[in-house]
Amino acid sequence: MSTSKVRTIAVLTSGGDAPGMNAAVRAVVRMALHHGLQVYGIRNGWQGAVEGGQAIAALDWWSVGGILQKGGTLLGTARSQEFRSREGRRKAAVHLYRHGIDGLVVIGGDGSLTGARILAEEWPDLLREAATAGEIPLPADARPTLAVVGLPGSIDNDTYGTDMSIGADTALHRIVEAADQLVSTASAHQRTFVLEVMGRHCGYLALAGGLASGAHWIIIPEEELKPRWHQEMVASLRRGREAGRKHAIVIQAEGARHPDGLPLSAATVSDILTRQLGAETRVTVLGHVQRGGAPSAYDRILATRLGAAAVEDLMRYGADLPPRFLGIINNEVHSTPLVEVVEKSQAVARCIDAGDYETALTLRGPSFRDQLSLLRLLTEVAPKEDTHAGAILVVTAGHDAPGMNACVRVVTRVACDHGYRVLGAQYGLEGLLRGDLIELAWMSVSGWAARGGSELGAGRYLLQPGDLDRLAGVLQNHAITAMILIGGMDAYQNAEVMAAHVQRYPALQIPVLVVPASINNNLPGTDFAIGADTALNNIIAAIDKVKDTAGANKRAYVIEVMGYDCGYLALMAALASGAEQVYLPEEGVSLSRLAADAERLRRDFQAGKRLAILIYNERASPAYTTEMIRRILDAEGDDLFDVRSVTLGHVQRGGSPSPFDRILAARLGKAAVETLLTAAGQAGFRTIGLRGKHIVTTDLSEAMAEIAWPAERPHQAWFMALRDLARIL
């Protein structure tokens, strides 16, 4: 407290609401209280600041309890025309000053952040004017300052300075869920659906939604439509029908435009398809459904990280730095001057208005353009190359993971587009050794993006030296020129076995690439593995249901999650659910710690607490199991609370993959094929993964050296840095 540059913080949410705003507010409030600061909540955005009175209220620890899983915003939000005037901002400044507020966290889009920047710049003059008018006491030599930090709160994901904005991932969940459901009815009736999604001037939701759902055409604001764009769209969809596709999904961003720059409506697109394609076409406008419901696990964690970082930034820098913005870049919190954020966020819209689409696409960044290029390839109905460049073998090895099918789909189509045959091994390495291979063609993987598990089949099997003769024979018989292993640690270890004997078997002297797919997220060479995000969302959905029982009894739940020797799922589930404690294999469990946890629970339930959640990794301790911890805590609870245990099991693996996992699978699948093509004819074993926001390849031996077994090199994984945050909040 003594070293803090601010004493009193206020937090507000402004502009359109976004799922995850509550998580950000909770993090700001609790982190501020943890550091001994006073914290206020401003209701109804800037309008509440202008009105003052009860709209500005002190918040305590319990004020933000139980809000993590709620959509919308506890503080409310509103557009404020009055705040746009200097007189309105003076009223806001007076009200904030009277409460002693010298630090402000603003969660919203570019309009809200613009207001924050202007208020901070005008702050000294506004207060002097108010003092002259007798509205506030202000010493003549006073130099009042207002420290401001902005956070991205927008489902549109159109804010510069961050890879993702709070709410965008949840909106993407809603879009992909809707698209998946539309496929069912579209297939039954052989219909075409036009799905309109939000985004203002930004096509992110349409692009990412199209890539994740396997849509057959998208229309976005950043891409200039050719004069005869509709003929190109109709021709593409017609080719799909002729190839046997019984339905079509077109995703259109609300900000899409005609070639002449005028708005393009979904109804117009539907009419074109009905008349020119001869298809029975329906329009679905998702509207505010995209904003609603519980936030995704990703949005809860993102908002929590940014909210806590905002408080620490204000304490460290105060008003010594001009108003700034915190976002997530390369999976790390990053600060950017607020003036730069607002200017560059609005630049894309100006380019679109001016018809400068090339600059608009450039401003969106290379990842946006790459995903657009990939989507255009995936929406074709046949490869452009019909050569025989070689044969790529795809194997899904080890435990299945949600998103494997999405990866196989993209690998197949990208490889076919380059003239390669694609073969899939059925039931993993064991099927491969039996020579149980099937050919994967362009249309045979249609619809795989939404499917959980592995359509090829997976299984745990570790190659033995005696298996290599058979393996080499299968590869040679099918003229395999490259191999992609998609899976968890089994895939990595089997690649190691092959690499160790590569000199003895010419058939193994091919490029081999391992793609990380495991719900445990315990794989080297990557920050995220395919399947982990889906598992995390499954866990959070289950915990949210457990929380619904809170009103019935005073109860604590010990919830066991998967993860093997990696605490990723447990720790991130604790962050996203607001759990009171998390037990990780990287730390272990001790009797003294359990005693402290029991005492803390007793105090909390005596103070009125009704529910407590404790997350336990399945291998957190060989001695203190889930059931033993439940019995210990239950005995210590006496009449204050009772304790139940829940083991989620394979529920964590099930269901359709999340949008994050589908897009990650698509990006890694595309990059895997391109990496193999670059290394054509050259033997080598490598892994591919996501570091920050960049796809990277790593030599297999180098990647395996990263593995940090808990007993040897604990706390090395990036997510372990979030342990203290989870426990503070």
mmCIF file with all atom_site columns, N, CA and C in Angstrom, residues 63-123:
data_model
loop_
_atom_site.group_PDB
_atom_site.id
_atom_site.type_symbol
_atom_site.label_atom_id
_atom_site.label_alt_id
_atom_site.label_comp_id
_atom_site.label_asym_id
_atom_site.label_entity_id
_atom_site.label_seq_id
_atom_site.pdbx_PDB_ins_code
_atom_site.Cartn_x
_atom_site.Cartn_y
_atom_site.Cartn_z
_atom_site.occupancy
_atom_site.B_iso_or_equiv
_atom_site.pdbx_formal_charge
_atom_site.auth_seq_id
_atom_site.auth_comp_id
_atom_site.auth_asym_id
_atom_site.auth_atom_id
_atom_site.pdbx_PDB_model_num
ATOM 1   N N  . SER A 1 63  ? -19.011 -8.312  -2.650  1.00 0.00 ? 63  SER A N  1
ATOM 2   C CA . SER A 1 63  ? -19.827 -7.638  -3.670  1.00 0.00 ? 63  SER A CA 1
ATOM 3   C C  . SER A 1 63  ? -19.684 -8.299  -5.031  1.00 0.00 ? 63  SER A C  1
ATOM 4   N N  . VAL A 1 64  ? -18.524 -8.922  -5.253  1.00 0.00 ? 64  VAL A N  1
ATOM 5   C CA . VAL A 1 64  ? -18.258 -9.516  -6.563  1.00 0.00 ? 64  VAL A CA 1
ATOM 6   C C  . VAL A 1 64  ? -18.186 -11.038 -6.479  1.00 0.00 ? 64  VAL A C  1
ATOM 7   N N  . GLY A 1 65  ? -18.757 -11.604 -5.432  1.00 0.00 ? 65  GLY A N  1
ATOM 8   C CA . GLY A 1 65  ? -18.795 -13.054 -5.308  1.00 0.00 ? 65  GLY A CA 1
ATOM 9   C C  . GLY A 1 65  ? -19.866 -13.654 -6.205  1.00 0.00 ? 65  GLY A C  1
ATOM 10  N N  . GLY A 1 66  ? -19.589 -14.809 -6.758  1.00 0.00 ? 66  GLY A N  1
ATOM 11  C CA . GLY A 1 66  ? -20.582 -15.535 -7.543  1.00 0.00 ? 66  GLY A CA 1
ATOM 12  C C  . GLY A 1 66  ? -20.927 -14.932 -8.882  1.00 0.00 ? 66  GLY A C  1
ATOM 13  N N  . ILE A 1 67  ? -20.059 -14.090 -9.450  1.00 0.00 ? 67  ILE A N  1
ATOM 14  C CA . ILE A 1 67  ? -20.401 -13.429 -10.719 1.00 0.00 ? 67  ILE A CA 1
ATOM 15  C C  . ILE A 1 67  ? -19.573 -13.934 -11.893 1.00 0.00 ? 67  ILE A C  1
ATOM 16  N N  . LEU A 1 68  ? -18.579 -14.785 -11.633 1.00 0.00 ? 68  LEU A N  1
ATOM 17  C CA . LEU A 1 68  ? -17.698 -15.234 -12.715 1.00 0.00 ? 68  LEU A CA 1
ATOM 18  C C  . LEU A 1 68  ? -18.467 -15.873 -13.862 1.00 0.00 ? 68  LEU A C  1
ATOM 19  N N  . GLN A 1 69  ? -19.468 -16.683 -13.532 1.00 0.00 ? 69  GLN A N  1
ATOM 20  C CA . GLN A 1 69  ? -20.173 -17.443 -14.553 1.00 0.00 ? 69  GLN A CA 1
ATOM 21  C C  . GLN A 1 69  ? -21.346 -16.685 -15.164 1.00 0.00 ? 69  GLN A C  1
ATOM 22  N N  . LYS A 1 70  ? -21.548 -15.453 -14.750 1.00 0.00 ? 70  LYS A N  1
ATOM 23  C CA . LYS A 1 70  ? -22.688 -14.685 -15.247 1.00 0.00 ? 70  LYS A CA 1
ATOM 24  C C  . LYS A 1 70  ? -22.295 -13.826 -16.444 1.00 0.00 ? 70  LYS A C  1
ATOM 25  N N  . GLY A 1 71  ? -23.168 -13.809 -17.453 1.00 0.00 ? 71  GLY A N  1
ATOM 26  C CA . GLY A 1 71  ? -22.948 -12.949 -18.607 1.00 0.00 ? 71  GLY A CA 1
ATOM 27  C C  . GLY A 1 71  ? -23.301 -11.510 -18.288 1.00 0.00 ? 71  GLY A C  1
ATOM 28  N N  . GLY A 1 72  ? -23.212 -10.640 -19.280 1.00 0.00 ? 72  GLY A N  1
ATOM 29  C CA . GLY A 1 72  ? -23.525 -9.230  -19.056 1.00 0.00 ? 72  GLY A CA 1
ATOM 30  C C  . GLY A 1 72  ? -22.501 -8.579  -18.153 1.00 0.00 ? 72  GLY A C  1
ATOM 31  N N  . THR A 1 73  ? -22.948 -7.615  -17.375 1.00 0.00 ? 73  THR A N  1
ATOM 32  C CA . THR A 1 73  ? -22.054 -6.929  -16.441 1.00 0.00 ? 73  THR A CA 1
ATOM 33  C C  . THR A 1 73  ? -22.810 -6.521  -15.192 1.00 0.00 ? 73  THR A C  1
ATOM 34  N N  . LEU A 1 74  ? -22.270 -6.886  -14.058 1.00 0.00 ? 74  LEU A N  1
ATOM 35  C CA . LEU A 1 74  ? -22.838 -6.540  -12.756 1.00 0.00 ? 74  LEU A CA 1
ATOM 36  C C  . LEU A 1 74  ? -23.041 -5.043  -12.615 1.00 0.00 ? 74  LEU A C  1
ATOM 37  N N  . LEU A 1 75  ? -22.112 -4.259  -13.156 1.00 0.00 ? 75  LEU A N  1
ATOM 38  C CA . LEU A 1 75  ? -22.159 -2.802  -13.010 1.00 0.00 ? 75  LEU A CA 1
ATOM 39  C C  . LEU A 1 75  ? -23.130 -2.152  -13.988 1.00 0.00 ? 75  LEU A C  1
ATOM 40  N N  . GLY A 1 76  ? -23.547 -2.887  -15.002 1.00 0.00 ? 76  GLY A N  1
ATOM 41  C CA . GLY A 1 76  ? -24.419 -2.282  -16.014 1.00 0.00 ? 76  GLY A CA 1
ATOM 42  C C  . GLY A 1 76  ? -23.609 -1.423  -16.971 1.00 0.00 ? 76  GLY A C  1
ATOM 43  N N  . THR A 1 77  ? -24.222 -1.117  -18.088 1.00 0.00 ? 77  THR A N  1
ATOM 44  C CA . THR A 1 77  ? -23.555 -0.287  -19.087 1.00 0.00 ? 77  THR A CA 1
ATOM 45  C C  . THR A 1 77  ? -24.601 0.535   -19.822 1.00 0.00 ? 77  THR A C  1
ATOM 46  N N  . ALA A 1 78  ? -24.183 1.681   -20.345 1.00 0.00 ? 78  ALA A N  1
ATOM 47  C CA . ALA A 1 78  ? -25.116 2.559   -21.060 1.00 0.00 ? 78  ALA A CA 1
ATOM 48  C C  . ALA A 1 78  ? -24.327 3.504   -21.948 1.00 0.00 ? 78  ALA A C  1
ATOM 49  N N  . ARG A 1 79  ? -24.949 3.941   -23.019 1.00 0.00 ? 79  ARG A N  1
ATOM 50  C CA . ARG A 1 79  ? -24.354 4.993   -23.841 1.00 0.00 ? 79  ARG A CA 1
ATOM 51  C C  . ARG A 1 79  ? -24.642 6.335   -23.164 1.00 0.00 ? 79  ARG A C  1
ATOM 52  N N  . SER A 1 80  ? -23.672 7.201   -23.141 1.00 0.00 ? 80  SER A N  1
ATOM 53  C CA . SER A 1 80  ? -23.860 8.495   -22.479 1.00 0.00 ? 80  SER A CA 1
ATOM 54  C C  . SER A 1 80  ? -23.567 9.640   -23.441 1.00 0.00 ? 80  SER A C  1
ATOM 55  N N  . GLN A 1 81  ? -24.623 10.264  -23.925 1.00 0.00 ? 81  GLN A N  1
ATOM 56  C CA . GLN A 1 81  ? -24.451 11.423  -24.784 1.00 0.00 ? 81  GLN A CA 1
ATOM 57  C C  . GLN A 1 81  ? -23.937 12.614  -23.990 1.00 0.00 ? 81  GLN A C  1
ATOM 58  N N  . GLU A 1 82  ? -24.346 12.692  -22.729 1.00 0.00 ? 82  GLU A N  1
ATOM 59  C CA . GLU A 1 82  ? -23.949 13.825  -21.891 1.00 0.00 ? 82  GLU A CA 1
ATOM 60  C C  . GLU A 1 82  ? -22.438 13.826  -21.648 1.00 0.00 ? 82  GLU A C  1
ATOM 61  N N  . PHE A 1 83  ? -21.835 12.644  -21.492 1.00 0.00 ? 83  PHE A N  1
ATOM 62  C CA . PHE A 1 83  ? -20.404 12.564  -21.232 1.00 0.00 ? 83  PHE A CA 1
ATOM 63  C C  . PHE A 1 83  ? -19.588 13.051  -22.429 1.00 0.00 ? 83  PHE A C  1
ATOM 64  N N  . ARG A 1 84  ? -20.188 13.069  -23.607 1.00 0.00 ? 84  ARG A N  1
ATOM 65  C CA . ARG A 1 84  ? -19.478 13.543  -24.787 1.00 0.00 ? 84  ARG A CA 1
ATOM 66  C C  . ARG A 1 84  ? -19.208 15.045  -24.728 1.00 0.00 ? 84  ARG A C  1
ATOM 67  N N  . SER A 1 85  ? -19.961 15.762  -23.899 1.00 0.00 ? 85  SER A N  1
ATOM 68  C CA . SER A 1 85  ? -19.758 17.211  -23.762 1.00 0.00 ? 85  SER A CA 1
ATOM 69  C C  . SER A 1 85  ? -18.788 17.498  -22.628 1.00 0.00 ? 85  SER A C  1
ATOM 70  N N  . ARG A 1 86  ? -18.136 18.638  -22.713 1.00 0.00 ? 86  ARG A N  1
ATOM 71  C CA . ARG A 1 86  ? -17.184 19.003  -21.661 1.00 0.00 ? 86  ARG A CA 1
ATOM 72  C C  . ARG A 1 86  ? -17.905 19.190  -20.324 1.00 0.00 ? 86  ARG A C  1
ATOM 73  N N  . GLU A 1 87  ? -19.101 19.742  -20.362 1.00 0.00 ? 87  GLU A N  1
ATOM 74  C CA . GLU A 1 87  ? -19.863 19.944  -19.132 1.00 0.00 ? 87  GLU A CA 1
ATOM 75  C C  . GLU A 1 87  ? -20.175 18.608  -18.468 1.00 0.00 ? 87  GLU A C  1
ATOM 76  N N  . GLY A 1 88  ? -20.519 17.611  -19.290 1.00 0.00 ? 88  GLY A N  1
ATOM 77  C CA . GLY A 1 88  ? -20.790 16.288  -18.740 1.00 0.00 ? 88  GLY A CA 1
ATOM 78  C C  . GLY A 1 88  ? -19.553 15.673  -18.123 1.00 0.00 ? 88  GLY A C  1
ATOM 79  N N  . ARG A 1 89  ? -18.418 15.846  -18.767 1.00 0.00 ? 89  ARG A N  1
ATOM 80  C CA . ARG A 1 89  ? -17.176 15.300  -18.222 1.00 0.00 ? 89  ARG A CA 1
ATOM 81  C C  . ARG A 1 89  ? -16.778 16.020  -16.944 1.00 0.00 ? 89  ARG A C  1
ATOM 82  N N  . ARG A 1 90  ? -17.125 17.306  -16.832 1.00 0.00 ? 90  ARG A N  1
ATOM 83  C CA . ARG A 1 90  ? -16.826 18.025  -15.597 1.00 0.00 ? 90  ARG A CA 1
ATOM 84  C C  . ARG A 1 90  ? -17.648 17.463  -14.443 1.00 0.00 ? 90  ARG A C  1
ATOM 85  N N  . LYS A 1 91  ? -18.899 17.150  -14.723 1.00 0.00 ? 91  LYS A N  1
ATOM 86  C CA . LYS A 1 91  ? -19.728 16.530  -13.686 1.00 0.00 ? 91  LYS A CA 1
ATOM 87  C C  . LYS A 1 91  ? -19.118 15.204  -13.245 1.00 0.00 ? 91  LYS A C  1
ATOM 88  N N  . ALA A 1 92  ? -18.676 14.410  -14.220 1.00 0.00 ? 92  ALA A N  1
ATOM 89  C CA . ALA A 1 92  ? -18.062 13.116  -13.894 1.00 0.00 ? 92  ALA A CA 1
ATOM 90  C C  . ALA A 1 92  ? -16.807 13.317  -13.053 1.00 0.00 ? 92  ALA A C  1
ATOM 91  N N  . ALA A 1 93  ? -15.970 14.276  -13.432 1.00 0.00 ? 93  ALA A N  1
ATOM 92  C CA . ALA A 1 93  ? -14.734 14.540  -12.695 1.00 0.00 ? 93  ALA A CA 1
ATOM 93  C C  . ALA A 1 93  ? -15.027 14.941  -11.254 1.00 0.00 ? 93  ALA A C  1
ATOM 94  N N  . VAL A 1 94  ? -16.035 15.774  -11.066 1.00 0.00 ? 94  VAL A N  1
ATOM 95  C CA . VAL A 1 94  ? -16.403 16.220  -9.711  1.00 0.00 ? 94  VAL A CA 1
ATOM 96  C C  . VAL A 1 94  ? -16.815 15.027  -8.856  1.00 0.00 ? 94  VAL A C  1
ATOM 97  N N  . HIS A 1 95  ? -17.648 14.164  -9.415  1.00 0.00 ? 95  HIS A N  1
ATOM 98  C CA . HIS A 1 95  ? -18.124 13.012  -8.643  1.00 0.00 ? 95  HIS A CA 1
ATOM 99  C C  . HIS A 1 95  ? -16.988 12.060  -8.300  1.00 0.00 ? 95  HIS A C  1
ATOM 100 N N  . LEU A 1 96  ? -16.091 11.833  -9.229  1.00 0.00 ? 96  LEU A N  1
ATOM 101 C CA . LEU A 1 96  ? -14.954 10.950  -8.949  1.00 0.00 ? 96  LEU A CA 1
ATOM 102 C C  . LEU A 1 96  ? -14.031 11.576  -7.908  1.00 0.00 ? 96  LEU A C  1
ATOM 103 N N  . TYR A 1 97  ? -13.793 12.881  -8.020  1.00 0.00 ? 97  TYR A N  1
ATOM 104 C CA . TYR A 1 97  ? -12.900 13.585  -7.102  1.00 0.00 ? 97  TYR A CA 1
ATOM 105 C C  . TYR A 1 97  ? -13.449 13.550  -5.674  1.00 0.00 ? 97  TYR A C  1
ATOM 106 N N  . ARG A 1 98  ? -14.763 13.721  -5.540  1.00 0.00 ? 98  ARG A N  1
ATOM 107 C CA . ARG A 1 98  ? -15.371 13.713  -4.206  1.00 0.00 ? 98  ARG A CA 1
ATOM 108 C C  . ARG A 1 98  ? -15.198 12.373  -3.503  1.00 0.00 ? 98  ARG A C  1
ATOM 109 N N  . HIS A 1 99  ? -15.055 11.317  -4.266  1.00 0.00 ? 99  HIS A N  1
ATOM 110 C CA . HIS A 1 99  ? -14.835 9.994   -3.674  1.00 0.00 ? 99  HIS A CA 1
ATOM 111 C C  . HIS A 1 99  ? -13.345 9.685   -3.508  1.00 0.00 ? 99  HIS A C  1
ATOM 112 N N  . GLY A 1 100 ? -12.489 10.641  -3.867  1.00 0.00 ? 100 GLY A N  1
ATOM 113 C CA . GLY A 1 100 ? -11.059 10.432  -3.723  1.00 0.00 ? 100 GLY A CA 1
ATOM 114 C C  . GLY A 1 100 ? -10.464 9.493   -4.753  1.00 0.00 ? 100 GLY A C  1
ATOM 115 N N  . ILE A 1 101 ? -11.163 9.275   -5.850  1.00 0.00 ? 101 ILE A N  1
ATOM 116 C CA . ILE A 1 101 ? -10.711 8.333   -6.872  1.00 0.00 ? 101 ILE A CA 1
ATOM 117 C C  . ILE A 1 101 ? -9.560  8.941   -7.667  1.00 0.00 ? 101 ILE A C  1
ATOM 118 N N  . ASP A 1 102 ? -8.421  8.249   -7.670  1.00 0.00 ? 102 ASP A N  1
ATOM 119 C CA . ASP A 1 102 ? -7.269  8.726   -8.445  1.00 0.00 ? 102 ASP A CA 1
ATOM 120 C C  . ASP A 1 102 ? -6.784  7.689   -9.454  1.00 0.00 ? 102 ASP A C  1
ATOM 121 N N  . GLY A 1 103 ? -7.463  6.550   -9.521  1.00 0.00 ? 103 GLY A N  1
ATOM 122 C CA . GLY A 1 103 ? -7.155  5.526   -10.509 1.00 0.00 ? 103 GLY A CA 1
ATOM 123 C C  . GLY A 1 103 ? -8.439  4.980   -11.102 1.00 0.00 ? 103 GLY A C  1
ATOM 124 N N  . LEU A 1 104 ? -8.458  4.750   -12.400 1.00 0.00 ? 104 LEU A N  1
ATOM 125 C CA . LEU A 1 104 ? -9.686  4.352   -13.081 1.00 0.00 ? 104 LEU A CA 1
ATOM 126 C C  . LEU A 1 104 ? -9.395  3.205   -14.050 1.00 0.00 ? 104 LEU A C  1
ATOM 127 N N  . VAL A 1 105 ? -10.203 2.149   -13.974 1.00 0.00 ? 105 VAL A N  1
ATOM 128 C CA . VAL A 1 105 ? -10.131 1.035   -14.915 1.00 0.00 ? 105 VAL A CA 1
ATOM 129 C C  . VAL A 1 105 ? -11.404 1.057   -15.752 1.00 0.00 ? 105 VAL A C  1
ATOM 130 N N  . VAL A 1 106 ? -11.235 1.189   -17.053 1.00 0.00 ? 106 VAL A N  1
ATOM 131 C CA . VAL A 1 106 ? -12.370 1.269   -17.978 1.00 0.00 ? 106 VAL A CA 1
ATOM 132 C C  . VAL A 1 106 ? -12.362 0.035   -18.872 1.00 0.00 ? 106 VAL A C  1
ATOM 133 N N  . ILE A 1 107 ? -13.461 -0.706  -18.859 1.00 0.00 ? 107 ILE A N  1
ATOM 134 C CA . ILE A 1 107 ? -13.580 -1.932  -19.649 1.00 0.00 ? 107 ILE A CA 1
ATOM 135 C C  . ILE A 1 107 ? -14.598 -1.676  -20.752 1.00 0.00 ? 107 ILE A C  1
ATOM 136 N N  . GLY A 1 108 ? -14.142 -1.664  -22.000 1.00 0.00 ? 108 GLY A N  1
ATOM 137 C CA . GLY A 1 108 ? -15.062 -1.381  -23.095 1.00 0.00 ? 108 GLY A CA 1
ATOM 138 C C  . GLY A 1 108 ? -14.355 -1.329  -24.433 1.00 0.00 ? 108 GLY A C  1
ATOM 139 N N  . GLY A 1 109 ? -15.058 -0.798  -25.440 1.00 0.00 ? 109 GLY A N  1
ATOM 140 C CA . GLY A 1 109 ? -14.518 -0.681  -26.785 1.00 0.00 ? 109 GLY A CA 1
ATOM 141 C C  . GLY A 1 109 ? -13.856 0.656   -27.023 1.00 0.00 ? 109 GLY A C  1
ATOM 142 N N  . ASP A 1 110 ? -13.590 0.979   -28.292 1.00 0.00 ? 110 ASP A N  1
ATOM 143 C CA . ASP A 1 110 ? -12.813 2.184   -28.590 1.00 0.00 ? 110 ASP A CA 1
ATOM 144 C C  . ASP A 1 110 ? -13.532 3.474   -28.187 1.00 0.00 ? 110 ASP A C  1
ATOM 145 N N  . GLY A 1 111 ? -14.868 3.489   -28.243 1.00 0.00 ? 111 GLY A N  1
ATOM 146 C CA . GLY A 1 111 ? -15.597 4.679   -27.813 1.00 0.00 ? 111 GLY A CA 1
ATOM 147 C C  . GLY A 1 111 ? -15.431 4.942   -26.333 1.00 0.00 ? 111 GLY A C  1
ATOM 148 N N  . SER A 1 112 ? -15.557 3.894   -25.530 1.00 0.00 ? 112 SER A N  1
ATOM 149 C CA . SER A 1 112 ? -15.383 4.018   -24.082 1.00 0.00 ? 112 SER A CA 1
ATOM 150 C C  . SER A 1 112 ? -13.961 4.422   -23.735 1.00 0.00 ? 112 SER A C  1
ATOM 151 N N  . LEU A 1 113 ? -12.997 3.845   -24.443 1.00 0.00 ? 113 LEU A N  1
ATOM 152 C CA . LEU A 1 113 ? -11.592 4.146   -24.168 1.00 0.00 ? 113 LEU A CA 1
ATOM 153 C C  . LEU A 1 113 ? -11.225 5.562   -24.604 1.00 0.00 ? 113 LEU A C  1
ATOM 154 N N  . THR A 1 114 ? -11.860 6.038   -25.668 1.00 0.00 ? 114 THR A N  1
ATOM 155 C CA . THR A 1 114 ? -11.652 7.429   -26.087 1.00 0.00 ? 114 THR A CA 1
ATOM 156 C C  . THR A 1 114 ? -12.108 8.380   -24.988 1.00 0.00 ? 114 THR A C  1
ATOM 157 N N  . GLY A 1 115 ? -13.270 8.076   -24.404 1.00 0.00 ? 115 GLY A N  1
ATOM 158 C CA . GLY A 1 115 ? -13.773 8.900   -23.297 1.00 0.00 ? 115 GLY A CA 1
ATOM 159 C C  . GLY A 1 115 ? -12.821 8.913   -22.121 1.00 0.00 ? 115 GLY A C  1
ATOM 160 N N  . ALA A 1 116 ? -12.220 7.762   -21.814 1.00 0.00 ? 116 ALA A N  1
ATOM 161 C CA . ALA A 1 116 ? -11.279 7.681   -20.704 1.00 0.00 ? 116 ALA A CA 1
ATOM 162 C C  . ALA A 1 116 ? -10.048 8.537   -20.964 1.00 0.00 ? 116 ALA A C  1
ATOM 163 N N  . ARG A 1 117 ? -9.538  8.485   -22.186 1.00 0.00 ? 117 ARG A N  1
ATOM 164 C CA . ARG A 1 117 ? -8.350  9.270   -22.522 1.00 0.00 ? 117 ARG A CA 1
ATOM 165 C C  . ARG A 1 117 ? -8.633  10.762  -22.407 1.00 0.00 ? 117 ARG A C  1
ATOM 166 N N  . ILE A 1 118 ? -9.763  11.200  -22.951 1.00 0.00 ? 118 ILE A N  1
ATOM 167 C CA . ILE A 1 118 ? -10.103 12.628  -22.906 1.00 0.00 ? 118 ILE A CA 1
ATOM 168 C C  . ILE A 1 118 ? -10.285 13.092  -21.472 1.00 0.00 ? 118 ILE A C  1
ATOM 169 N N  . LEU A 1 119 ? -10.960 12.285  -20.647 1.00 0.00 ? 119 LEU A N  1
ATOM 170 C CA . LEU A 1 119 ? -11.176 12.659  -19.250 1.00 0.00 ? 119 LEU A CA 1
ATOM 171 C C  . LEU A 1 119 ? -9.852  12.819  -18.521 1.00 0.00 ? 119 LEU A C  1
ATOM 172 N N  . ALA A 1 120 ? -8.914  11.911  -18.739 1.00 0.00 ? 120 ALA A N  1
ATOM 173 C CA . ALA A 1 120 ? -7.615  12.007  -18.067 1.00 0.00 ? 120 ALA A CA 1
ATOM 174 C C  . ALA A 1 120 ? -6.863  13.257  -18.500 1.00 0.00 ? 120 ALA A C  1
ATOM 175 N N  . GLU A 1 121 ? -6.924  13.583  -19.798 1.00 0.00 ? 121 GLU A N  1
ATOM 176 C CA . GLU A 1 121 ? -6.232  14.767  -20.304 1.00 0.00 ? 121 GLU A CA 1
ATOM 177 C C  . GLU A 1 121 ? -6.842  16.054  -19.752 1.00 0.00 ? 121 GLU A C  1
ATOM 178 N N  . GLU A 1 122 ? -8.155  16.089  -19.635 1.00 0.00 ? 122 GLU A N  1
ATOM 179 C CA . GLU A 1 122 ? -8.838  17.301  -19.168 1.00 0.00 ? 122 GLU A CA 1
ATOM 180 C C  . GLU A 1 122 ? -8.923  17.388  -17.649 1.00 0.00 ? 122 GLU A C  1
ATOM 181 N N  . TRP A 1 123 ? -8.583  16.336  -16.963 1.00 0.00 ? 123 TRP A N  1
ATOM 182 C CA . TRP A 1 123 ? -8.810  16.224  -15.523 1.00 0.00 ? 123 TRP A CA 1
ATOM 183 C C  . TRP A 1 123 ? -8.367  17.457  -14.724 1.00 0.00 ? 123 TRP A C  1
#
